[in-house]
Short mmCIF file of C-alpha atoms in Angstrom, two decimals:
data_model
loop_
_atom_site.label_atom_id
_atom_site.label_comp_id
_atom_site.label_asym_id
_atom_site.label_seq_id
_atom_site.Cartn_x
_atom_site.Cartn_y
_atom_site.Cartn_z
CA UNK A 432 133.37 233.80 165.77
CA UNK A 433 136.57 232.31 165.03
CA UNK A 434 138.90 233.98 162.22
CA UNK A 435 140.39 231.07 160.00
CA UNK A 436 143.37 233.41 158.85
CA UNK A 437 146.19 230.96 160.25
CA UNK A 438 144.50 228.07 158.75
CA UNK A 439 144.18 229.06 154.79
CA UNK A 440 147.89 230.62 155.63
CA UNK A 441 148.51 226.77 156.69
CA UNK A 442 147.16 225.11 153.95
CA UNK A 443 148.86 227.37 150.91
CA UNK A 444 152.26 227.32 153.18
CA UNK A 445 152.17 231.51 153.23
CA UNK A 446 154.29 233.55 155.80
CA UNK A 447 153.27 236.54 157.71
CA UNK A 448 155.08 238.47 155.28
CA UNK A 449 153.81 237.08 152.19
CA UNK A 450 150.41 237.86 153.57
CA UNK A 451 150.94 241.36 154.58
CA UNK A 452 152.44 242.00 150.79
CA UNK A 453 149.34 240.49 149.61
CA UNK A 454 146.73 242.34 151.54
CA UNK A 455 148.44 245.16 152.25
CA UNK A 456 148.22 245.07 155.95
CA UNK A 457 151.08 245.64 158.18
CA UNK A 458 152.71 242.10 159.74
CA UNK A 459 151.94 243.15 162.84
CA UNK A 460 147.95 243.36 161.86
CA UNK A 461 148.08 239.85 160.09
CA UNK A 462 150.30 238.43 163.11
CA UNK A 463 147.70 239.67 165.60
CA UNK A 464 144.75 238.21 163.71
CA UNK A 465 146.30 235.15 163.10
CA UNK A 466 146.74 234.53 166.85
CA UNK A 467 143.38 235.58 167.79
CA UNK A 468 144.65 238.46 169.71
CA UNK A 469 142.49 241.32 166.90
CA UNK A 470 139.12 241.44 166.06
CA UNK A 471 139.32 243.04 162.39
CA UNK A 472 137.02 244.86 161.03
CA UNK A 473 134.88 244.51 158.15
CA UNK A 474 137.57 246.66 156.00
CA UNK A 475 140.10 244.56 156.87
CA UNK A 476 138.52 241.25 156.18
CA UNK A 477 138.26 242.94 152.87
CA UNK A 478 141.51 243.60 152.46
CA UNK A 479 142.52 239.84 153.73
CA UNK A 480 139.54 238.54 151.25
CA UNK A 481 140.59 240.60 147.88
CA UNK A 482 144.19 239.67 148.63
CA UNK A 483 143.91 235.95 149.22
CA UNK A 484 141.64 235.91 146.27
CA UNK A 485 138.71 234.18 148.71
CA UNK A 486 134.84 234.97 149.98
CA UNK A 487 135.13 236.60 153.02
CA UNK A 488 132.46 233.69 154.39
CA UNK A 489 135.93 231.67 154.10
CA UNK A 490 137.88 233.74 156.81
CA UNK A 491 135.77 232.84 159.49
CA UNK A 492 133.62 230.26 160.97
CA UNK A 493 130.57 231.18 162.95
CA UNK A 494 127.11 229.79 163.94
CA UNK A 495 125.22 232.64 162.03
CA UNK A 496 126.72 232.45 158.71
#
């Protein structure tokens, strides 16, 4: 499963910080997803979802959607 966090970041030109205001998540959490180095869980996809107004289907791209 690949998270798609640095990509939607990408495309509405968004900083770390920006995001973590949004979501509510610390930098450090969105700066560790974004680089692939955090497996979030299910609450925090939540969080990332609700605060980047998107499906939670659109943070991540897997075989078994």
């Amino acid at each position: 499963m690949k998270i798609l966090l640095s990509k939607l970041m990408h495309e509405r030109d968004l900083s770390v910080r920006q995001v973590a205001i949004m979501t509510g998540l610390s930098k450090s959490t969105v700066q560790k997803i974004m680089n692939e180095c955090s497996n979030p869980t299910m609450a925090t996809m939540e969080k990332l979802a609700a605060g980047l107004k998107v499906r939670i289907e659109s943070l991540y791209e897997s075989d078994f959607k």
